[in-house]
DNA sequence: GCATGTGAATAGATTCACAGCG
DNA sequence: CGCTGTGAATCTATTCACATGC
């Protein structure tokens, strides 16, 4: 218990913990306990992987029984840092930024959008949801008092690196980047990217190589 | 030409090809040739990885010189299936679906949104961009004539699996899922997911474990 | 000479298979 | 007996290092 949080958890495991978490939430009214097999099925992975993943957090299961849903839920939440609150800013309020700002469910437990920024003076002052858009130049001044932890970049590609630099300078440690560029940031800052055209292109690759649909051939070439 | 496309390209490589592609597009006006080192820098990976990745496509570089930008661009595009056109449908036109439908740049080269579907009768008939929303029930009937290849699910979690089932039944081979659920589909169908709260939760993990910013360290370079 | 292309080495992730324990 | 927890085996991806060929 003393050294919890000092274990090294593989990246691949970290990426799956949120999926387990979501599966467990769906069980909130169900039985108090769940097997690795059932959890695996819900999460779309195999049981050995679930057990291995959960073993990195500690031995929170009971042999012959399974995992206590509530307890596991708490342990995963804690491991992911969701027992604390992370203030989030969205930068860039075009179509996408607005959708994100309004998206119920974007802000799962633990995250709270506390500020919106845009470089366009025409947008400054406008309300989106229950926040007012501030000018990007105010980011530096507001970051500390808001305790900003996460910046969501929803600007065009051309300004994304500049925004990232400002976020880093403001002490923000995590960036979620929707702009189609590779950001460069110092090693102590984490970046995750969401890139729609990359996802489509990956799908295109496998679509192209699909085992030809013999029966009904829509393949117009 | 005969066996191209029969090589087995690792998944990790496929996921990086779009990034190389984007980097190459940025060079369209630049020099005609690029080294693995420079491309690596642009793509945010290392040079050995670039060379290994590109070697799976064939030997398209010139020793002592580098890769011809135009040629490489074409080879990667072809490998990714971007030399053909993939008709895309968006299902679910709430905040997110609308943003996607309007998002310039969502539709990179090779993709074209050809239909919008929603289960809500109140939305049917409404125009978004230059398309009209159809009722979800019409999906089955329209899919073949539209030659739908990719379905983008932007519905709430509760209906996503139903929509996926309809897409599969309609012969759609690729799904991009924005709903926070694990979809189950037959093996011949590809699914990619984009899940904002999962990304935030992953960031939260690393944010929590960040080397404490005890001293005010603004690493600006 | 110089940058690609690629076997060999290493690291990382997944799966197996079973010992361990409730 | 059933299900977890985990070493060992396997598979995948990354990196190294250098022979290869323009």
mmCIF file of N, CA and C in Angstrom, chain A residues 56-165:
data_model
loop_
_atom_site.group_PDB
_atom_site.id
_atom_site.type_symbol
_atom_site.label_atom_id
_atom_site.label_comp_id
_atom_site.label_asym_id
_atom_site.label_seq_id
_atom_site.Cartn_x
_atom_site.Cartn_y
_atom_site.Cartn_z
ATOM 1 N N UNK A 56 -1.140 -5.286 -12.411
ATOM 2 C CA UNK A 56 -0.185 -4.179 -12.260
ATOM 3 C C UNK A 56 -0.631 -3.189 -11.188
ATOM 4 N N UNK A 57 -1.930 -3.147 -10.954
ATOM 5 C CA UNK A 57 -2.438 -2.216 -9.940
ATOM 6 C C UNK A 57 -2.292 -2.782 -8.532
ATOM 7 N N UNK A 58 -2.165 -4.090 -8.462
ATOM 8 C CA UNK A 58 -2.116 -4.745 -7.167
ATOM 9 C C UNK A 58 -3.000 -5.978 -7.214
ATOM 10 N N UNK A 59 -3.057 -6.705 -6.125
ATOM 11 C CA UNK A 59 -3.880 -7.914 -6.102
ATOM 12 C C UNK A 59 -5.240 -7.581 -5.524
ATOM 13 N N UNK A 60 -6.090 -7.088 -6.389
ATOM 14 C CA UNK A 60 -7.379 -6.611 -5.907
ATOM 15 C C UNK A 60 -8.503 -7.604 -6.141
ATOM 16 N N UNK A 61 -8.185 -8.778 -6.673
ATOM 17 C CA UNK A 61 -9.214 -9.793 -6.890
ATOM 18 C C UNK A 61 -9.218 -10.821 -5.776
ATOM 19 N N UNK A 62 -10.202 -11.694 -5.817
ATOM 20 C CA UNK A 62 -10.267 -12.788 -4.862
ATOM 21 C C UNK A 62 -10.314 -14.093 -5.645
ATOM 22 N N UNK A 63 -9.348 -14.960 -5.427
ATOM 23 C CA UNK A 63 -9.276 -16.218 -6.168
ATOM 24 C C UNK A 63 -10.533 -17.037 -5.937
ATOM 25 N N UNK A 64 -11.006 -17.597 -7.016
ATOM 26 C CA UNK A 64 -12.219 -18.397 -6.938
ATOM 27 C C UNK A 64 -13.481 -17.564 -6.999
ATOM 28 N N UNK A 65 -13.354 -16.243 -6.923
ATOM 29 C CA UNK A 65 -14.532 -15.378 -6.860
ATOM 30 C C UNK A 65 -14.543 -14.340 -7.983
ATOM 31 N N UNK A 66 -13.538 -13.497 -8.004
ATOM 32 C CA UNK A 66 -13.489 -12.442 -8.996
ATOM 33 C C UNK A 66 -13.111 -11.128 -8.348
ATOM 34 N N UNK A 67 -13.500 -10.026 -8.983
ATOM 35 C CA UNK A 67 -13.150 -8.708 -8.465
ATOM 36 C C UNK A 67 -14.396 -8.026 -7.918
ATOM 37 N N UNK A 68 -14.261 -7.371 -6.807
ATOM 38 C CA UNK A 68 -15.360 -6.577 -6.266
ATOM 39 C C UNK A 68 -15.516 -5.328 -7.121
ATOM 40 N N UNK A 69 -16.712 -5.153 -7.666
ATOM 41 C CA UNK A 69 -16.919 -4.075 -8.632
ATOM 42 C C UNK A 69 -16.606 -2.700 -8.043
ATOM 43 N N UNK A 70 -17.195 -2.401 -6.916
ATOM 44 C CA UNK A 70 -16.989 -1.088 -6.307
ATOM 45 C C UNK A 70 -15.526 -0.809 -5.995
ATOM 46 N N UNK A 71 -14.898 -1.817 -5.430
ATOM 47 C CA UNK A 71 -13.519 -1.641 -4.998
ATOM 48 C C UNK A 71 -12.601 -1.442 -6.201
ATOM 49 N N UNK A 72 -12.827 -2.266 -7.233
ATOM 50 C CA UNK A 72 -12.000 -2.179 -8.425
ATOM 51 C C UNK A 72 -12.196 -0.826 -9.098
ATOM 52 N N UNK A 73 -13.433 -0.408 -9.129
ATOM 53 C CA UNK A 73 -13.776 0.879 -9.698
ATOM 54 C C UNK A 73 -12.986 1.991 -9.011
ATOM 55 N N UNK A 74 -12.941 1.906 -7.693
ATOM 56 C CA UNK A 74 -12.204 2.918 -6.965
ATOM 57 C C UNK A 74 -10.713 2.840 -7.251
ATOM 58 N N UNK A 75 -10.182 1.637 -7.267
ATOM 59 C CA UNK A 75 -8.743 1.489 -7.494
ATOM 60 C C UNK A 75 -8.328 1.998 -8.871
ATOM 61 N N UNK A 76 -9.114 1.668 -9.878
ATOM 62 C CA UNK A 76 -8.763 2.133 -11.226
ATOM 63 C C UNK A 76 -8.884 3.651 -11.307
ATOM 64 N N UNK A 77 -9.961 4.175 -10.728
ATOM 65 C CA UNK A 77 -10.139 5.626 -10.736
ATOM 66 C C UNK A 77 -8.948 6.316 -10.098
ATOM 67 N N UNK A 78 -8.532 5.779 -8.993
ATOM 68 C CA UNK A 78 -7.428 6.402 -8.288
ATOM 69 C C UNK A 78 -6.146 6.316 -9.103
ATOM 70 N N UNK A 79 -5.924 5.137 -9.684
ATOM 71 C CA UNK A 79 -4.723 4.944 -10.486
ATOM 72 C C UNK A 79 -4.683 5.936 -11.653
ATOM 73 N N UNK A 80 -5.838 6.185 -12.225
ATOM 74 C CA UNK A 80 -5.921 7.101 -13.361
ATOM 75 C C UNK A 80 -5.932 8.569 -12.925
ATOM 76 N N UNK A 81 -5.982 8.785 -11.639
ATOM 77 C CA UNK A 81 -5.975 10.168 -11.180
ATOM 78 C C UNK A 81 -7.331 10.834 -11.283
ATOM 79 N N UNK A 82 -8.390 10.019 -11.273
ATOM 80 C CA UNK A 82 -9.723 10.588 -11.453
ATOM 81 C C UNK A 82 -10.387 10.921 -10.137
ATOM 82 N N UNK A 83 -9.678 10.657 -9.049
ATOM 83 C CA UNK A 83 -10.254 11.037 -7.763
ATOM 84 C C UNK A 83 -9.999 12.513 -7.498
ATOM 85 N N UNK A 84 -9.177 13.099 -8.360
ATOM 86 C CA UNK A 84 -9.051 14.543 -8.258
ATOM 87 C C UNK A 84 -9.645 15.192 -9.494
ATOM 88 N N UNK A 85 -9.741 16.495 -9.429
ATOM 89 C CA UNK A 85 -10.417 17.253 -10.450
ATOM 90 C C UNK A 85 -9.398 17.918 -11.350
ATOM 91 N N UNK A 86 -9.520 17.759 -12.673
ATOM 92 C CA UNK A 86 -8.566 18.383 -13.573
ATOM 93 C C UNK A 86 -9.212 19.502 -14.356
ATOM 94 N N UNK A 87 -8.796 20.719 -14.118
ATOM 95 C CA UNK A 87 -9.334 21.846 -14.886
ATOM 96 C C UNK A 87 -8.829 21.788 -16.329
ATOM 97 N N UNK A 88 -9.764 21.960 -17.262
ATOM 98 C CA UNK A 88 -9.479 21.837 -18.685
ATOM 99 C C UNK A 88 -9.785 23.157 -19.390
ATOM 100 N N UNK A 89 -8.934 23.520 -20.341
ATOM 101 C CA UNK A 89 -9.252 24.669 -21.201
ATOM 102 C C UNK A 89 -9.365 24.184 -22.635
ATOM 103 N N UNK A 90 -10.300 24.773 -23.364
ATOM 104 C CA UNK A 90 -10.411 24.476 -24.787
ATOM 105 C C UNK A 90 -9.923 25.691 -25.555
ATOM 106 N N UNK A 91 -9.025 25.460 -26.493
ATOM 107 C CA UNK A 91 -8.499 26.572 -27.270
ATOM 108 C C UNK A 91 -8.901 26.384 -28.728
ATOM 109 N N UNK A 92 -9.588 27.393 -29.255
ATOM 110 C CA UNK A 92 -10.082 27.318 -30.626
ATOM 111 C C UNK A 92 -11.553 26.964 -30.618
ATOM 112 N N UNK A 93 -12.434 27.958 -30.870
ATOM 113 C CA UNK A 93 -13.863 27.668 -30.800
ATOM 114 C C UNK A 93 -14.554 27.771 -32.142
ATOM 115 N N UNK A 94 -14.012 27.044 -33.089
ATOM 116 C CA UNK A 94 -14.703 26.821 -34.355
ATOM 117 C C UNK A 94 -15.743 25.733 -34.156
ATOM 118 N N UNK A 95 -16.130 25.114 -35.238
ATOM 119 C CA UNK A 95 -17.114 24.030 -35.169
ATOM 120 C C UNK A 95 -16.775 22.997 -34.127
ATOM 121 N N UNK A 96 -15.543 22.503 -34.245
ATOM 122 C CA UNK A 96 -15.141 21.407 -33.382
ATOM 123 C C UNK A 96 -15.053 21.841 -31.926
ATOM 124 N N UNK A 97 -14.389 22.955 -31.689
ATOM 125 C CA UNK A 97 -14.233 23.445 -30.323
ATOM 126 C C UNK A 97 -15.571 23.663 -29.633
ATOM 127 N N UNK A 98 -16.526 24.196 -30.388
ATOM 128 C CA UNK A 98 -17.855 24.404 -29.806
ATOM 129 C C UNK A 98 -18.533 23.091 -29.485
ATOM 130 N N UNK A 99 -18.403 22.142 -30.406
ATOM 131 C CA UNK A 99 -19.004 20.829 -30.152
ATOM 132 C C UNK A 99 -18.398 20.220 -28.892
ATOM 133 N N UNK A 100 -17.099 20.373 -28.752
ATOM 134 C CA UNK A 100 -16.438 19.827 -27.571
ATOM 135 C C UNK A 100 -16.913 20.531 -26.304
ATOM 136 N N UNK A 101 -17.029 21.845 -26.393
ATOM 137 C CA UNK A 101 -17.439 22.610 -25.223
ATOM 138 C C UNK A 101 -18.850 22.220 -24.771
ATOM 139 N N UNK A 102 -19.679 21.858 -25.726
ATOM 140 C CA UNK A 102 -21.063 21.511 -25.389
ATOM 141 C C UNK A 102 -21.278 20.038 -25.127
ATOM 142 N N UNK A 103 -20.331 19.244 -25.574
ATOM 143 C CA UNK A 103 -20.497 17.804 -25.541
ATOM 144 C C UNK A 103 -20.695 17.293 -24.124
ATOM 145 N N UNK A 104 -21.918 16.934 -23.795
ATOM 146 C CA UNK A 104 -22.154 16.246 -22.512
ATOM 147 C C UNK A 104 -21.445 14.905 -22.667
ATOM 148 N N UNK A 105 -20.760 14.519 -21.662
ATOM 149 C CA UNK A 105 -20.091 13.233 -21.759
ATOM 150 C C UNK A 105 -18.640 13.413 -22.160
ATOM 151 N N UNK A 106 -18.354 14.531 -22.829
ATOM 152 C CA UNK A 106 -16.945 14.850 -23.040
ATOM 153 C C UNK A 106 -16.320 14.950 -21.663
ATOM 154 N N UNK A 107 -17.001 15.709 -20.851
ATOM 155 C CA UNK A 107 -16.513 15.919 -19.514
ATOM 156 C C UNK A 107 -16.997 14.814 -18.595
ATOM 157 N N UNK A 108 -16.286 13.721 -18.625
ATOM 158 C CA UNK A 108 -16.584 12.625 -17.721
ATOM 159 C C UNK A 108 -16.201 13.074 -16.321
ATOM 160 N N UNK A 109 -16.508 12.233 -15.394
ATOM 161 C CA UNK A 109 -16.150 12.488 -13.996
ATOM 162 C C UNK A 109 -14.665 12.874 -13.913
ATOM 163 N N UNK A 110 -14.403 13.927 -13.206
ATOM 164 C CA UNK A 110 -13.009 14.290 -12.981
ATOM 165 C C UNK A 110 -12.495 15.425 -13.840
ATOM 166 N N UNK A 111 -13.232 15.741 -14.908
ATOM 167 C CA UNK A 111 -12.771 16.826 -15.776
ATOM 168 C C UNK A 111 -13.793 17.950 -15.781
ATOM 169 N N UNK A 112 -13.302 19.154 -15.882
ATOM 170 C CA UNK A 112 -14.192 20.297 -15.840
ATOM 171 C C UNK A 112 -13.627 21.369 -16.758
ATOM 172 N N UNK A 113 -14.401 21.764 -17.765
ATOM 173 C CA UNK A 113 -13.939 22.834 -18.643
ATOM 174 C C UNK A 113 -14.096 24.136 -17.894
ATOM 175 N N UNK A 114 -12.969 24.828 -17.700
ATOM 176 C CA UNK A 114 -13.005 26.050 -16.902
ATOM 177 C C UNK A 114 -12.693 27.288 -17.718
ATOM 178 N N UNK A 115 -12.257 27.110 -18.962
ATOM 179 C CA UNK A 115 -11.949 28.299 -19.763
ATOM 180 C C UNK A 115 -11.946 27.954 -21.250
ATOM 181 N N UNK A 116 -12.298 28.971 -22.033
ATOM 182 C CA UNK A 116 -12.297 28.852 -23.490
ATOM 183 C C UNK A 116 -11.464 29.990 -24.052
ATOM 184 N N UNK A 117 -10.601 29.673 -24.996
ATOM 185 C CA UNK A 117 -9.756 30.715 -25.592
ATOM 186 C C UNK A 117 -9.822 30.662 -27.106
ATOM 187 N N UNK A 118 -9.719 31.854 -27.698
ATOM 188 C CA UNK A 118 -9.643 31.917 -29.155
ATOM 189 C C UNK A 118 -8.837 33.157 -29.520
ATOM 190 N N UNK A 119 -8.152 33.094 -30.647
ATOM 191 C CA UNK A 119 -7.318 34.227 -31.058
ATOM 192 C C UNK A 119 -8.131 35.260 -31.838
ATOM 193 N N UNK A 120 -9.328 34.871 -32.246
ATOM 194 C CA UNK A 120 -10.157 35.765 -33.062
ATOM 195 C C UNK A 120 -10.920 36.759 -32.174
ATOM 196 N N UNK A 121 -10.602 38.074 -32.302
ATOM 197 C CA UNK A 121 -11.245 39.076 -31.445
ATOM 198 C C UNK A 121 -12.758 39.076 -31.598
ATOM 199 N N UNK A 122 -13.225 38.671 -32.771
ATOM 200 C CA UNK A 122 -14.671 38.652 -33.010
ATOM 201 C C UNK A 122 -15.383 37.644 -32.114
ATOM 202 N N UNK A 123 -14.664 36.631 -31.681
ATOM 203 C CA UNK A 123 -15.300 35.589 -30.867
ATOM 204 C C UNK A 123 -15.202 35.885 -29.374
ATOM 205 N N UNK A 124 -14.234 36.725 -29.023
ATOM 206 C CA UNK A 124 -14.019 37.013 -27.609
ATOM 207 C C UNK A 124 -15.262 37.641 -26.993
ATOM 208 N N UNK A 125 -15.651 37.143 -25.837
ATOM 209 C CA UNK A 125 -16.811 37.674 -25.140
ATOM 210 C C UNK A 125 -18.062 36.861 -25.401
ATOM 211 N N UNK A 126 -18.063 36.144 -26.483
ATOM 212 C CA UNK A 126 -19.216 35.296 -26.818
ATOM 213 C C UNK A 126 -19.356 34.186 -25.773
ATOM 214 N N UNK A 127 -20.588 33.826 -25.497
ATOM 215 C CA UNK A 127 -20.810 32.724 -24.548
ATOM 216 C C UNK A 127 -20.990 31.406 -25.295
ATOM 217 N N UNK A 128 -20.375 30.368 -24.759
ATOM 218 C CA UNK A 128 -20.559 29.014 -25.307
ATOM 219 C C UNK A 128 -20.820 28.143 -24.098
ATOM 220 N N UNK A 129 -21.988 27.522 -24.082
ATOM 221 C CA UNK A 129 -22.364 26.809 -22.869
ATOM 222 C C UNK A 129 -22.468 27.835 -21.760
ATOM 223 N N UNK A 130 -21.831 27.615 -20.642
ATOM 224 C CA UNK A 130 -21.911 28.629 -19.594
ATOM 225 C C UNK A 130 -20.571 29.317 -19.347
ATOM 226 N N UNK A 131 -19.763 29.342 -20.407
ATOM 227 C CA UNK A 131 -18.486 30.047 -20.287
ATOM 228 C C UNK A 131 -18.380 31.111 -21.365
ATOM 229 N N UNK A 132 -17.533 32.083 -21.103
ATOM 230 C CA UNK A 132 -17.317 33.152 -22.053
ATOM 231 C C UNK A 132 -15.947 32.941 -22.700
ATOM 232 N N UNK A 133 -15.873 33.218 -23.992
ATOM 233 C CA UNK A 133 -14.596 33.034 -24.677
ATOM 234 C C UNK A 133 -13.640 34.170 -24.335
ATOM 235 N N UNK A 134 -12.408 33.809 -23.920
ATOM 236 C CA UNK A 134 -11.383 34.815 -23.638
ATOM 237 C C UNK A 134 -10.391 34.854 -24.792
ATOM 238 N N UNK A 135 -9.703 35.977 -24.886
ATOM 239 C CA UNK A 135 -8.675 36.047 -25.930
ATOM 240 C C UNK A 135 -7.490 35.163 -25.534
ATOM 241 N N UNK A 136 -6.904 34.572 -26.532
ATOM 242 C CA UNK A 136 -5.779 33.658 -26.315
ATOM 243 C C UNK A 136 -4.667 34.302 -25.486
ATOM 244 N N UNK A 137 -4.493 35.595 -25.654
ATOM 245 C CA UNK A 137 -3.436 36.269 -24.900
ATOM 246 C C UNK A 137 -3.653 36.224 -23.388
ATOM 247 N N UNK A 138 -4.886 35.948 -22.992
ATOM 248 C CA UNK A 138 -5.140 35.907 -21.554
ATOM 249 C C UNK A 138 -4.793 34.554 -20.932
ATOM 250 N N UNK A 139 -4.501 33.604 -21.791
ATOM 251 C CA UNK A 139 -4.143 32.268 -21.291
ATOM 252 C C UNK A 139 -3.026 32.327 -20.254
ATOM 253 N N UNK A 140 -1.945 33.003 -20.620
ATOM 254 C CA UNK A 140 -0.790 33.061 -19.724
ATOM 255 C C UNK A 140 -1.177 33.578 -18.343
ATOM 256 N N UNK A 141 -2.011 34.617 -18.330
ATOM 257 C CA UNK A 141 -2.384 35.220 -17.055
ATOM 258 C C UNK A 141 -3.348 34.385 -16.238
ATOM 259 N N UNK A 142 -4.228 33.641 -16.915
ATOM 260 C CA UNK A 142 -5.274 32.913 -16.198
ATOM 261 C C UNK A 142 -4.869 31.501 -15.774
ATOM 262 N N UNK A 143 -3.902 30.945 -16.465
ATOM 263 C CA UNK A 143 -3.595 29.524 -16.258
ATOM 264 C C UNK A 143 -3.345 29.164 -14.807
ATOM 265 N N UNK A 144 -2.553 29.990 -14.157
ATOM 266 C CA UNK A 144 -2.190 29.622 -12.803
ATOM 267 C C UNK A 144 -3.374 29.684 -11.845
ATOM 268 N N UNK A 145 -4.136 30.770 -11.921
ATOM 269 C CA UNK A 145 -5.247 30.888 -10.980
ATOM 270 C C UNK A 145 -6.321 29.831 -11.238
ATOM 271 N N UNK A 146 -6.433 29.396 -12.481
ATOM 272 C CA UNK A 146 -7.403 28.341 -12.794
ATOM 273 C C UNK A 146 -6.822 26.958 -12.501
ATOM 274 N N UNK A 147 -5.524 26.900 -12.255
ATOM 275 C CA UNK A 147 -4.827 25.625 -12.040
ATOM 276 C C UNK A 147 -4.983 24.698 -13.234
ATOM 277 N N UNK A 148 -4.913 25.288 -14.411
ATOM 278 C CA UNK A 148 -5.081 24.505 -15.641
ATOM 279 C C UNK A 148 -4.137 23.314 -15.691
ATOM 280 N N UNK A 149 -4.711 22.161 -15.991
ATOM 281 C CA UNK A 149 -3.891 20.952 -16.083
ATOM 282 C C UNK A 149 -3.860 20.425 -17.507
ATOM 283 N N UNK A 150 -4.975 20.596 -18.196
ATOM 284 C CA UNK A 150 -5.116 20.002 -19.526
ATOM 285 C C UNK A 150 -5.593 21.052 -20.517
ATOM 286 N N UNK A 151 -4.920 21.123 -21.666
ATOM 287 C CA UNK A 151 -5.352 22.007 -22.735
ATOM 288 C C UNK A 151 -5.838 21.192 -23.919
ATOM 289 N N UNK A 152 -6.996 21.552 -24.445
ATOM 290 C CA UNK A 152 -7.529 20.872 -25.618
ATOM 291 C C UNK A 152 -7.381 21.813 -26.807
ATOM 292 N N UNK A 153 -6.566 21.415 -27.780
ATOM 293 C CA UNK A 153 -6.304 22.277 -28.928
ATOM 294 C C UNK A 153 -7.251 21.917 -30.063
ATOM 295 N N UNK A 154 -8.122 22.867 -30.394
ATOM 296 C CA UNK A 154 -9.099 22.634 -31.470
ATOM 297 C C UNK A 154 -8.995 23.754 -32.501
ATOM 298 N N UNK A 155 -7.786 24.239 -32.675
ATOM 299 C CA UNK A 155 -7.529 25.315 -33.638
ATOM 300 C C UNK A 155 -7.149 24.706 -34.986
ATOM 301 N N UNK A 156 -7.036 25.544 -36.018
ATOM 302 C CA UNK A 156 -6.487 25.038 -37.277
ATOM 303 C C UNK A 156 -5.032 24.623 -37.077
ATOM 304 N N UNK A 157 -4.558 23.808 -37.998
ATOM 305 C CA UNK A 157 -3.199 23.281 -37.913
ATOM 306 C C UNK A 157 -2.162 24.397 -37.791
ATOM 307 N N UNK A 158 -2.384 25.467 -38.515
ATOM 308 C CA UNK A 158 -1.361 26.505 -38.601
ATOM 309 C C UNK A 158 -1.032 27.161 -37.261
ATOM 310 N N UNK A 159 -1.977 27.183 -36.336
ATOM 311 C CA UNK A 159 -1.705 27.859 -35.068
ATOM 312 C C UNK A 159 -1.496 26.884 -33.910
ATOM 313 N N UNK A 160 -1.628 25.606 -34.185
ATOM 314 C CA UNK A 160 -1.597 24.629 -33.089
ATOM 315 C C UNK A 160 -0.276 24.625 -32.331
ATOM 316 N N UNK A 161 0.840 24.717 -33.050
ATOM 317 C CA UNK A 161 2.127 24.685 -32.354
ATOM 318 C C UNK A 161 2.298 25.914 -31.455
ATOM 319 N N UNK A 162 1.862 27.050 -31.947
ATOM 320 C CA UNK A 162 1.930 28.262 -31.128
ATOM 321 C C UNK A 162 1.102 28.095 -29.854
ATOM 322 N N UNK A 163 -0.084 27.564 -30.006
ATOM 323 C CA UNK A 163 -0.942 27.338 -28.847
ATOM 324 C C UNK A 163 -0.282 26.362 -27.880
ATOM 325 N N UNK A 164 0.298 25.309 -28.437
ATOM 326 C CA UNK A 164 0.973 24.327 -27.578
ATOM 327 C C UNK A 164 2.090 24.999 -26.788
ATOM 328 N N UNK A 165 2.860 25.846 -27.463
ATOM 329 C CA UNK A 165 3.946 26.542 -26.771
ATOM 330 C C UNK A 165 3.414 27.399 -25.630
#
